[in-house]
PDB file of C-alpha atoms and ligand atoms in Angstrom:
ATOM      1  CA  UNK A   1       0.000   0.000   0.000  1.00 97.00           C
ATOM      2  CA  UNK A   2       1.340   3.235  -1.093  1.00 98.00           C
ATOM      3  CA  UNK A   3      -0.216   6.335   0.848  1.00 98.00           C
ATOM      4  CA  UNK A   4       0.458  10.414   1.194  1.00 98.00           C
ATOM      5  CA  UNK A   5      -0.398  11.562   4.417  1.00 98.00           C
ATOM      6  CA  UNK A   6      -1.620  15.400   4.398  1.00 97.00           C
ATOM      7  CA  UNK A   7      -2.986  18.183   6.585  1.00 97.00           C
ATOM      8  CA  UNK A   8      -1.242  21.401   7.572  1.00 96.00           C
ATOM      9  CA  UNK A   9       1.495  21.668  10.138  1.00 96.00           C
ATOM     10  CA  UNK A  10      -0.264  20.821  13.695  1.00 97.00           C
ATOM     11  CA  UNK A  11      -2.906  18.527  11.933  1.00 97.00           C
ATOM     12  CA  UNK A  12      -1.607  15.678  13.326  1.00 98.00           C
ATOM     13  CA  UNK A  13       0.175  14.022  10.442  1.00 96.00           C
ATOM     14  CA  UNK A  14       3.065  12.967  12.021  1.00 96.00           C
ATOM     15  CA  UNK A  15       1.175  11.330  15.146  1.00 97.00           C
ATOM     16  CA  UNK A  16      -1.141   9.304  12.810  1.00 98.00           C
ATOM     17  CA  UNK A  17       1.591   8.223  10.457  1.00 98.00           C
ATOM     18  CA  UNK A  18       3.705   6.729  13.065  1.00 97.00           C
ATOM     19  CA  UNK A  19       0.505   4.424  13.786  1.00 98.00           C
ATOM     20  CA  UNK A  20      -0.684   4.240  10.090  1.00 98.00           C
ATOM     21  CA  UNK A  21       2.884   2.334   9.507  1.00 98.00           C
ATOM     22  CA  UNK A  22       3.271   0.696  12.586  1.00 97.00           C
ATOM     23  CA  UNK A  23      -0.314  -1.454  11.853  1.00 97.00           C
ATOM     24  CA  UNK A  24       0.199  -2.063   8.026  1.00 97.00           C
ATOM     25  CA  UNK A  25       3.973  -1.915   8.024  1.00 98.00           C
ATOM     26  CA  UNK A  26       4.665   0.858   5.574  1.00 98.00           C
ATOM     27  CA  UNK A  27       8.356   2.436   5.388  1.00 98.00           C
ATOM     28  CA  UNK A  28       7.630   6.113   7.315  1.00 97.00           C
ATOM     29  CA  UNK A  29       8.740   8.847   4.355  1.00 98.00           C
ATOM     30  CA  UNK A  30       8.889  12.031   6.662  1.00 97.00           C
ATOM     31  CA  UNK A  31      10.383  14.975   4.765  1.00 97.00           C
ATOM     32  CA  UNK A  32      10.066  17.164   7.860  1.00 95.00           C
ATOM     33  CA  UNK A  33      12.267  14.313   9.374  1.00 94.00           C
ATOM     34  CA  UNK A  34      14.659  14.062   6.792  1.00 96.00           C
ATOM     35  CA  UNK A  35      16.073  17.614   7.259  1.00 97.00           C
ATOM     36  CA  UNK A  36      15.868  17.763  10.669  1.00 94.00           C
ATOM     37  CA  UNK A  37      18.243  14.732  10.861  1.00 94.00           C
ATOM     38  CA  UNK A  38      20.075  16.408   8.123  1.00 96.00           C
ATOM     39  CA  UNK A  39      20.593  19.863  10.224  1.00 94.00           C
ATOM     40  CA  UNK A  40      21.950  17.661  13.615  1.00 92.00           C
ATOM     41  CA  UNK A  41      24.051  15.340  11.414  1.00 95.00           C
ATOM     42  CA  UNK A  42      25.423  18.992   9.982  1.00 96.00           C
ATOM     43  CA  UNK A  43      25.423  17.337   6.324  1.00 96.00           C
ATOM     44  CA  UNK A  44      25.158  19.540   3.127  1.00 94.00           C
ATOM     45  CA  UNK A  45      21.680  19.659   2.873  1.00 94.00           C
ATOM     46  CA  UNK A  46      21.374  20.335   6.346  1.00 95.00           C
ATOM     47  CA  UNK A  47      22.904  23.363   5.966  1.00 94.00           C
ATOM     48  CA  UNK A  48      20.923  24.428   3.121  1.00 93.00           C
ATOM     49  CA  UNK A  49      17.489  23.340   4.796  1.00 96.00           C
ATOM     50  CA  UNK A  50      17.907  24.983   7.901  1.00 95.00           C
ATOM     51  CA  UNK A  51      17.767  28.943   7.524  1.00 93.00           C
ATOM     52  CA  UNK A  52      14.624  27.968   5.450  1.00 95.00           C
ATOM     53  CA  UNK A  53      12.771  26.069   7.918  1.00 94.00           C
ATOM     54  CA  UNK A  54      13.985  28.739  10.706  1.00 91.00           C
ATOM     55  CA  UNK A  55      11.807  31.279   9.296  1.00 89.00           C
ATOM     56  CA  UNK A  56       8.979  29.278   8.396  1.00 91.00           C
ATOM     57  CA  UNK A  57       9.544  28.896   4.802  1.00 94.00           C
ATOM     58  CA  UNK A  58       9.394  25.847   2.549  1.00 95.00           C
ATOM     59  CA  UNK A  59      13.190  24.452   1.155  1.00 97.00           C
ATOM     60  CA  UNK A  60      13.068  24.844  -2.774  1.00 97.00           C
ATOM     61  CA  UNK A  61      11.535  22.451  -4.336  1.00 96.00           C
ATOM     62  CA  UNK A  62      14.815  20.966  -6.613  1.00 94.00           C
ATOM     63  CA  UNK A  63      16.344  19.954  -2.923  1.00 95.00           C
ATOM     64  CA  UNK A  64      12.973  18.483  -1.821  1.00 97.00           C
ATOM     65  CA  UNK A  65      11.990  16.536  -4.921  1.00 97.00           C
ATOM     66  CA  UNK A  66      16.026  14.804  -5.327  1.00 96.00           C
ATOM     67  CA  UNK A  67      15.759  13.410  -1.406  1.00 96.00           C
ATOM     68  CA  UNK A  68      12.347  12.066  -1.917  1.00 97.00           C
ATOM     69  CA  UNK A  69      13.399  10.412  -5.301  1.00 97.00           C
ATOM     70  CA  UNK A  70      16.405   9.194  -3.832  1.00 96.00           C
ATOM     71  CA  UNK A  71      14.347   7.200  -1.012  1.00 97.00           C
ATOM     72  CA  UNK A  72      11.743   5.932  -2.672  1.00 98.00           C
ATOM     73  CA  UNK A  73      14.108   3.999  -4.778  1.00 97.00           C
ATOM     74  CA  UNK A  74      15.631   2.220  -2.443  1.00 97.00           C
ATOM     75  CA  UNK A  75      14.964  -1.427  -2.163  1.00 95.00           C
ATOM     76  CA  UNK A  76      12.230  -1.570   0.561  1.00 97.00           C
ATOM     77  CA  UNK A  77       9.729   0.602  -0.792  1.00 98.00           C
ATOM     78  CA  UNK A  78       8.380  -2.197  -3.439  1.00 96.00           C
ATOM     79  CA  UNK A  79       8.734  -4.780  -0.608  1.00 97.00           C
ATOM     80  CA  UNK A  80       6.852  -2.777   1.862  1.00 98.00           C
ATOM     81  CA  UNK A  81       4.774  -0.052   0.405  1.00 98.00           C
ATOM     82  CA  UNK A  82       5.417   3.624   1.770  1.00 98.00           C
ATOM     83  CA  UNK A  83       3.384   6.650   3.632  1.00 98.00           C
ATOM     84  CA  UNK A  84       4.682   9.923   2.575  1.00 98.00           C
ATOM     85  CA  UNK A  85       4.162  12.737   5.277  1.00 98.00           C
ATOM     86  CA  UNK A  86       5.130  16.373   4.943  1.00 96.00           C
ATOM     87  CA  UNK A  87       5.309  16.125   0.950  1.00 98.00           C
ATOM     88  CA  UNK A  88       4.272  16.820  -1.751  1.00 98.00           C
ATOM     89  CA  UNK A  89       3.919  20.887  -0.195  1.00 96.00           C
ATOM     90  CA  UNK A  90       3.779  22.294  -3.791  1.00 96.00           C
ATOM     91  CA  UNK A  91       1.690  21.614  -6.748  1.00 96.00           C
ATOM     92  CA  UNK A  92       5.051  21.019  -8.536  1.00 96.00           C
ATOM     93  CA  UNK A  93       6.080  18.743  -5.559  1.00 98.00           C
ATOM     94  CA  UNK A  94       3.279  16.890  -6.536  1.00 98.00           C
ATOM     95  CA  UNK A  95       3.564  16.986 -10.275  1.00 98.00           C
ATOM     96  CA  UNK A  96       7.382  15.719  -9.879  1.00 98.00           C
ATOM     97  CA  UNK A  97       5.809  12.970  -7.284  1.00 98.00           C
ATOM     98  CA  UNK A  98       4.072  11.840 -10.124  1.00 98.00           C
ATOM     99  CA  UNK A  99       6.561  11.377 -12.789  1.00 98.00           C
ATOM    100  CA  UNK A 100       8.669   9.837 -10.098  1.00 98.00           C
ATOM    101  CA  UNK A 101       5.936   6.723  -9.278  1.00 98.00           C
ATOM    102  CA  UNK A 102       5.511   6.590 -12.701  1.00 98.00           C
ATOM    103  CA  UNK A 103       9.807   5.714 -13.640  1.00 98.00           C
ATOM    104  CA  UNK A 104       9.594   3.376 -10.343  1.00 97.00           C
ATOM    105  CA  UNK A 105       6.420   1.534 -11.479  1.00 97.00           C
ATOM    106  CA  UNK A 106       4.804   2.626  -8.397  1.00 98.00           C
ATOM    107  CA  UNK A 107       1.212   3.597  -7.950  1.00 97.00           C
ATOM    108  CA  UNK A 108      -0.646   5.722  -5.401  1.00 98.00           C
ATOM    109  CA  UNK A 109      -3.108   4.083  -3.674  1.00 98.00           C
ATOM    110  CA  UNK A 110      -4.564   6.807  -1.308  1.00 98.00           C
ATOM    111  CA  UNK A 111      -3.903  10.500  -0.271  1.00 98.00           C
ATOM    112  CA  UNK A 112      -5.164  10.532   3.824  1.00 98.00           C
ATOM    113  CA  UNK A 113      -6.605  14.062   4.327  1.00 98.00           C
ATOM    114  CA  UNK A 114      -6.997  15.443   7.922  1.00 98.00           C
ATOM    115  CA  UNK A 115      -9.102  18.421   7.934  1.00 97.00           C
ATOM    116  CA  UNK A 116      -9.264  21.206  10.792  1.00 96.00           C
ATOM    117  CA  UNK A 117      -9.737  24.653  11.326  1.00 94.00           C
ATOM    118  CA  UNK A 118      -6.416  26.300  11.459  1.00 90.00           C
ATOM    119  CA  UNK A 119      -7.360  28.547  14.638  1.00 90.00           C
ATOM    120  CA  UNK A 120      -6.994  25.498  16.407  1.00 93.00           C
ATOM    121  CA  UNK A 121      -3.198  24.951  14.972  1.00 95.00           C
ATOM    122  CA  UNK A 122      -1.606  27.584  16.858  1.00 94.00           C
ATOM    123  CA  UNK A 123      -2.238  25.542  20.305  1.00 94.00           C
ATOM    124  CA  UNK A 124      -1.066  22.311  18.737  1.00 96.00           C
ATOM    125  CA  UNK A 125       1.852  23.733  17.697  1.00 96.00           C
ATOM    126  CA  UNK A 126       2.986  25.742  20.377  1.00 94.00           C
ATOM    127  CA  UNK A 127       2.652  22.702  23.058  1.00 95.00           C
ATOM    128  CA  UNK A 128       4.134  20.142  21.037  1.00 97.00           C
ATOM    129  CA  UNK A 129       7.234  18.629  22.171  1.00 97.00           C
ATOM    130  CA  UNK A 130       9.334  15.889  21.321  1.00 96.00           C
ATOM    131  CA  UNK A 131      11.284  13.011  22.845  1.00 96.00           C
ATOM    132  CA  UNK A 132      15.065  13.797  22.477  1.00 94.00           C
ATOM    133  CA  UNK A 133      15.906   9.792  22.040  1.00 93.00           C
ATOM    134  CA  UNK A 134      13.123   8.411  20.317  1.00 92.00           C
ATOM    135  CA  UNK A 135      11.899  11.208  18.465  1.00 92.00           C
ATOM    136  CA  UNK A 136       8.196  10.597  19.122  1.00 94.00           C
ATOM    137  CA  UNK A 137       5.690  13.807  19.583  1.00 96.00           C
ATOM    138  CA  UNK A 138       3.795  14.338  22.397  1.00 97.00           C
ATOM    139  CA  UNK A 139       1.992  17.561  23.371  1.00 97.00           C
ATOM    140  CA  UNK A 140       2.137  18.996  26.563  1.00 96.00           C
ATOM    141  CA  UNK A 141      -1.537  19.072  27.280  1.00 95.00           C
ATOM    142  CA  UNK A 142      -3.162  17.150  24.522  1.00 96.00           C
ATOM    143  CA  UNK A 143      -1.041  14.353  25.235  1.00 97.00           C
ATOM    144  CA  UNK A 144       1.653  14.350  27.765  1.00 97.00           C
ATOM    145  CA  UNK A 145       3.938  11.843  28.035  1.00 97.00           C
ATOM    146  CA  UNK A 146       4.319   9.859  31.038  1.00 95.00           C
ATOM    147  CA  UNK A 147       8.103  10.060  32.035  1.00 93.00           C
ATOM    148  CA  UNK A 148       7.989  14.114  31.176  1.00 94.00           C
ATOM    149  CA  UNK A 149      11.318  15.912  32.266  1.00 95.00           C
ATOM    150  CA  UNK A 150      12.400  19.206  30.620  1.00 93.00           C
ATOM    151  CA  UNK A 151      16.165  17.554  29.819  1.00 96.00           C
ATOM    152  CA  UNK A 152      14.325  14.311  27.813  1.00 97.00           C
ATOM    153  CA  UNK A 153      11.778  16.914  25.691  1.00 97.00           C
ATOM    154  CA  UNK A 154      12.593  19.607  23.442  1.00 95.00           C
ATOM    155  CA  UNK A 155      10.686  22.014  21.642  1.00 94.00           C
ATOM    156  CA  UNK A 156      10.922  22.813  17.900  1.00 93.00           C
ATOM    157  CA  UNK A 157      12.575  25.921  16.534  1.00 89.00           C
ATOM    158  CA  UNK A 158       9.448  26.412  14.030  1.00 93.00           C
ATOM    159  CA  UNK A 159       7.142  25.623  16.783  1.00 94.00           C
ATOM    160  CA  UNK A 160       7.881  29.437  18.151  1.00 90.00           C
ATOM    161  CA  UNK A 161       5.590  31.862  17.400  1.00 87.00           C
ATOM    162  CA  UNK A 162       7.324  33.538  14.745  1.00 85.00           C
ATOM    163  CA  UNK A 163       7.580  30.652  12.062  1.00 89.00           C
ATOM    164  CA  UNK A 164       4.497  29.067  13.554  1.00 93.00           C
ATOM    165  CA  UNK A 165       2.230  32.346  11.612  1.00 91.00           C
ATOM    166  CA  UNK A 166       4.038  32.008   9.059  1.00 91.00           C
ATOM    167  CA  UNK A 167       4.318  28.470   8.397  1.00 94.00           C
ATOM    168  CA  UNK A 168       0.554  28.283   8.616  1.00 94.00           C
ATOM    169  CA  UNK A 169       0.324  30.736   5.638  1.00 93.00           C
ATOM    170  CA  UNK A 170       2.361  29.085   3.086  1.00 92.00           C
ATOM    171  CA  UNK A 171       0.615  25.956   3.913  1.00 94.00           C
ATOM    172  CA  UNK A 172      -2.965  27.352   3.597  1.00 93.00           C
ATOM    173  CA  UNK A 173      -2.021  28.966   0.449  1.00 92.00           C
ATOM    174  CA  UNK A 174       0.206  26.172  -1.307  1.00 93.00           C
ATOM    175  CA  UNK A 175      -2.024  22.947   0.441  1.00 92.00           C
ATOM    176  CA  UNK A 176      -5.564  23.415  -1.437  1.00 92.00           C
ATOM    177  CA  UNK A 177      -4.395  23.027  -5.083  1.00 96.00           C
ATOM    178  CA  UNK A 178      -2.684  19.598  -4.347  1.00 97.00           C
ATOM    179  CA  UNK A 179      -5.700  18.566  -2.625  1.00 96.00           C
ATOM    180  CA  UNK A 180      -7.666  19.558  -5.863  1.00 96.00           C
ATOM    181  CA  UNK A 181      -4.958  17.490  -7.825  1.00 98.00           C
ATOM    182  CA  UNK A 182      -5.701  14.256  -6.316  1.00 98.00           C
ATOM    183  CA  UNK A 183      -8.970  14.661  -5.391  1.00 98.00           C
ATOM    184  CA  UNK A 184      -8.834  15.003  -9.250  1.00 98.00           C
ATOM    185  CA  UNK A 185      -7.837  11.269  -9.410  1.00 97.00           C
ATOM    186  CA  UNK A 186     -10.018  10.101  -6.932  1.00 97.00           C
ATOM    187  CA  UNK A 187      -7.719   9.320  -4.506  1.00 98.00           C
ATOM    188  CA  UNK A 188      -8.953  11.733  -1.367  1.00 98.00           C
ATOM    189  CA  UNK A 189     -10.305  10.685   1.804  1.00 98.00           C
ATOM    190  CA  UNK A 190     -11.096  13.616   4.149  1.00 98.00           C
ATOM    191  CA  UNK A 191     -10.668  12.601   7.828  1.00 98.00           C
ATOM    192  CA  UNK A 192     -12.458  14.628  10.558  1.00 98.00           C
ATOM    193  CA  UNK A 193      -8.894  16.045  12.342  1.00 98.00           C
ATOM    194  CA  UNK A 194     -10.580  17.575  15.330  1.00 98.00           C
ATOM    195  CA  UNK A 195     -11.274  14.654  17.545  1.00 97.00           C
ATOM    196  CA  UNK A 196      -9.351  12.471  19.733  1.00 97.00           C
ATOM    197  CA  UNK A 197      -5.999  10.909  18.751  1.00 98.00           C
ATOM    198  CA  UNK A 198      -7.370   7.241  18.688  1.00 98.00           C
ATOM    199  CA  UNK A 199     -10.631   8.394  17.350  1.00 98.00           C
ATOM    200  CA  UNK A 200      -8.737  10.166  14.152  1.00 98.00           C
ATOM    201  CA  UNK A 201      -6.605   6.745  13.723  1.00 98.00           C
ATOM    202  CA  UNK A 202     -10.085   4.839  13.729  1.00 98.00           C
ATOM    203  CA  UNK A 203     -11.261   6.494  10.910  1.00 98.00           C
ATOM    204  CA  UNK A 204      -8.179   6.334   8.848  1.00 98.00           C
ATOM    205  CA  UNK A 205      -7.522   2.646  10.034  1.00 98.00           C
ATOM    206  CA  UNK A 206     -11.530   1.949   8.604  1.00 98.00           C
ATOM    207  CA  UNK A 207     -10.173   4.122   5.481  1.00 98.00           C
ATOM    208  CA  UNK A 208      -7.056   1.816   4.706  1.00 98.00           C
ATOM    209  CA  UNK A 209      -8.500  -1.814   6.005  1.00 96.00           C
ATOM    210  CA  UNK A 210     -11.191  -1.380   3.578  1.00 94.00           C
ATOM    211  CA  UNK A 211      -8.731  -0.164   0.133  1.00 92.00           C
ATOM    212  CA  UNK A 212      -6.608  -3.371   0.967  1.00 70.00           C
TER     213      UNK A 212
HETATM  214  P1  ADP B   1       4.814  19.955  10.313  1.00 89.62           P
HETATM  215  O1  ADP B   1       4.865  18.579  10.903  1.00 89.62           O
HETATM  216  O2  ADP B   1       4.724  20.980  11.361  1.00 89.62           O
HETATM  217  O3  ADP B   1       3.810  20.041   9.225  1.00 89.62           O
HETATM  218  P2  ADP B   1       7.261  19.286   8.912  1.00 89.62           P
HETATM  219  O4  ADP B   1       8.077  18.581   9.907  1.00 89.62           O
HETATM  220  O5  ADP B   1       6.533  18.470   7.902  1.00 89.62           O
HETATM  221  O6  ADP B   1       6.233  20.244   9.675  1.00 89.62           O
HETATM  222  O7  ADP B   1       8.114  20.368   8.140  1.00 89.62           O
HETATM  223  C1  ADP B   1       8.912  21.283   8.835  1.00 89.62           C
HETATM  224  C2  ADP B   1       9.611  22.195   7.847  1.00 89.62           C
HETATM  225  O8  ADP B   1      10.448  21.420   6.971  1.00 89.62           O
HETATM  226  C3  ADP B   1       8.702  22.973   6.908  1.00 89.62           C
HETATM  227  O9  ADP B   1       8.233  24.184   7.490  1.00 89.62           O
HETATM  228  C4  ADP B   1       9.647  23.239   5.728  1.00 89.62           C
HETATM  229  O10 ADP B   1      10.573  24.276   6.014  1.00 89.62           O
HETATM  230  C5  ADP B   1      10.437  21.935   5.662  1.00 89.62           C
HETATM  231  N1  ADP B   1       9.757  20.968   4.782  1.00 89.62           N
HETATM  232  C6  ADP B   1       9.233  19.773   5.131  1.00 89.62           C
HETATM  233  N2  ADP B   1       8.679  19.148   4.089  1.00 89.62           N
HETATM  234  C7  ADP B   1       8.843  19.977   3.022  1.00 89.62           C
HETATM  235  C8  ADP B   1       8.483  19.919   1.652  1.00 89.62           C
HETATM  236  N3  ADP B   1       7.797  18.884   1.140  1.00 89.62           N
HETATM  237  N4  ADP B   1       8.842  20.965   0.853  1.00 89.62           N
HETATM  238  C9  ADP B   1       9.517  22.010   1.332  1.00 89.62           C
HETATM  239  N5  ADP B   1       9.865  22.141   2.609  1.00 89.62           N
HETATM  240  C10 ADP B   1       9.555  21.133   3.462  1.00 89.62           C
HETATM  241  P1  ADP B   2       1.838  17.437  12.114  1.00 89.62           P
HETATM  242  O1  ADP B   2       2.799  16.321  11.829  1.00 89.62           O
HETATM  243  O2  ADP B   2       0.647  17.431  11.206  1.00 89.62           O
HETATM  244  O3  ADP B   2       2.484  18.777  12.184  1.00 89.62           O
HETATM  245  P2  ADP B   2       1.728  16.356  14.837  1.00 89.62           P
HETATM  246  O4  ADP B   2       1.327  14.929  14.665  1.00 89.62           O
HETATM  247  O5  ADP B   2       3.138  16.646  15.155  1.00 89.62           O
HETATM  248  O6  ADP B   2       1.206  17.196  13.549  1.00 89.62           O
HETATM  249  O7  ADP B   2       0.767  16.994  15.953  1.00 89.62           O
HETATM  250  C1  ADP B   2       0.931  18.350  16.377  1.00 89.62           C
HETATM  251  C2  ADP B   2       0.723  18.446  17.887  1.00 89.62           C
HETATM  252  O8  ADP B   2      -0.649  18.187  18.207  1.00 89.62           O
HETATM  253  C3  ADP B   2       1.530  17.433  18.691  1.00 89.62           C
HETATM  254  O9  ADP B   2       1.907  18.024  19.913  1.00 89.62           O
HETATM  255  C4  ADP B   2       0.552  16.282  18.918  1.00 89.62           C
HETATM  256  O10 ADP B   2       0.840  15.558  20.121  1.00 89.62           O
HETATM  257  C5  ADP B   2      -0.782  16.994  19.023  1.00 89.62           C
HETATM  258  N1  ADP B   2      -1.900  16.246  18.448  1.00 89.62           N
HETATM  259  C6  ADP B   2      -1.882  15.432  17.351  1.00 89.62           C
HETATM  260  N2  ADP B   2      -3.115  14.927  17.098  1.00 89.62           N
HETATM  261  C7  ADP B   2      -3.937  15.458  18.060  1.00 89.62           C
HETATM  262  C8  ADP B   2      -5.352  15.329  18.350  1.00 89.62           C
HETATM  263  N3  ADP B   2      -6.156  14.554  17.593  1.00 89.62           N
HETATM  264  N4  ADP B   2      -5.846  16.029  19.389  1.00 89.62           N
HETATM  265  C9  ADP B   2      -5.042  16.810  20.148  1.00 89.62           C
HETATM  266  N5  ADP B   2      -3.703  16.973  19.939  1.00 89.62           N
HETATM  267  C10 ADP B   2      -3.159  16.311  18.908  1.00 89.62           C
END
């Protein structure tokens, strides 16, 4: 099963895809990962993501598009199927997505859509913190993790206020035309985003158990 996961930031993509791959054993594609990993490893493209995602702003699209390629051809992805999360951001993300399935012989099975307001991002955003050793998300309120120490948690850099406004404008104004695209092909399924964690994964897990 081959999936994109979208929703803009605070939605709760990155909660739900950690338990969309966990149950049907996809390989986790998280470009929002990726170049975080690339910034504390200091690598190349680290350096070239970073003073982008400091401010908010999306990383051109010709970085973007070559490490996505680049992982989806490794070996696992036919074995396993993959959920993409955090990409495509542009409609030319998603046009180059395209032509990239297409030269792997790889076909989209389902875009996962999670819908909410975005006055309710801001709150989301700004409590969300993150395990330093495991890397899962947890929100301070929303859901707290049990063992909850200010040394093991961190907070994001774009999670401050500054890049949080204006993260959440370049996503509402790039976000609706790729939703147009695929809902274009059919491939759309809107999921209700304001409602508990395991109550969101129910719907997507009744979503995916029934394309299969
Ligand atoms: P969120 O989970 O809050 O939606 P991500 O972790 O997906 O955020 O992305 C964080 C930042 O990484 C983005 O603000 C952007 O700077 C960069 N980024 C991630 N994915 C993409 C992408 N597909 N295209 C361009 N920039 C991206
Ligand atoms: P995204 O990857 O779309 O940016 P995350 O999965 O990182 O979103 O979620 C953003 C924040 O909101 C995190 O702190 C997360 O724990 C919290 N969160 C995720 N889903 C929900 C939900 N259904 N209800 C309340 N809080 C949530």
């Amino acid at each position: 099963m081959n999936l994109l996961i979208m929703g803009l930031p605070g939605a709760g993509k990155g909660t739900q895809a950690a338990k969309i791959v966990e149950k049907f054993g996809l390989v986790h594609i998280s470009t929002g990962d990726m170049f975080r990993a690339a910034i504390a490893n200091q690598t190349e493209l680290g350096l070239s993501a970073k003073s982008y995602m400091d401010k908010g702003d999306l990383v051109p699209d010709e970085v973007t598009n070559g490490i996505v390629k680049e992982r989806l051809a490794q070996e696992d992805i036919k074995e396993k199927g993959f959920l993409l999360d955090g990409y495509p951001r542009t409609l030319d993300q998603a046009e180059v997505l395209t032509a990239i399935l297409k030269e792997l012989e790889l076909q989209l099975d389902a875009v996962v859509n999670i819908e909410i307001a975005s006055d309710k991002l801001v709150e989301r955003l700004s409590g969300r913190i993150i395990n330093r050793k495991t890397g899962e998300t947890f929100h301070k309120v929303f859901n707290p993790p049990a063992d909850y120490s200010e040394e093991d948690y961190y907070q994001r850099e774009d999670d401050k206020p500054e890049a949080v406004k204006r993260r959440l404008d370049v996503n509402i104004a790039q976000g609706q035309p790729i939703i147009e695209y695929y809902r274009a092909k059919g491939l759309v399924h809107d999921i209700e985003g304001d409602q508990d964690i395991d109550l969101v994964f129910e719907a997507i897990d009744k979503v995916l158990s029934n394309l299969k």
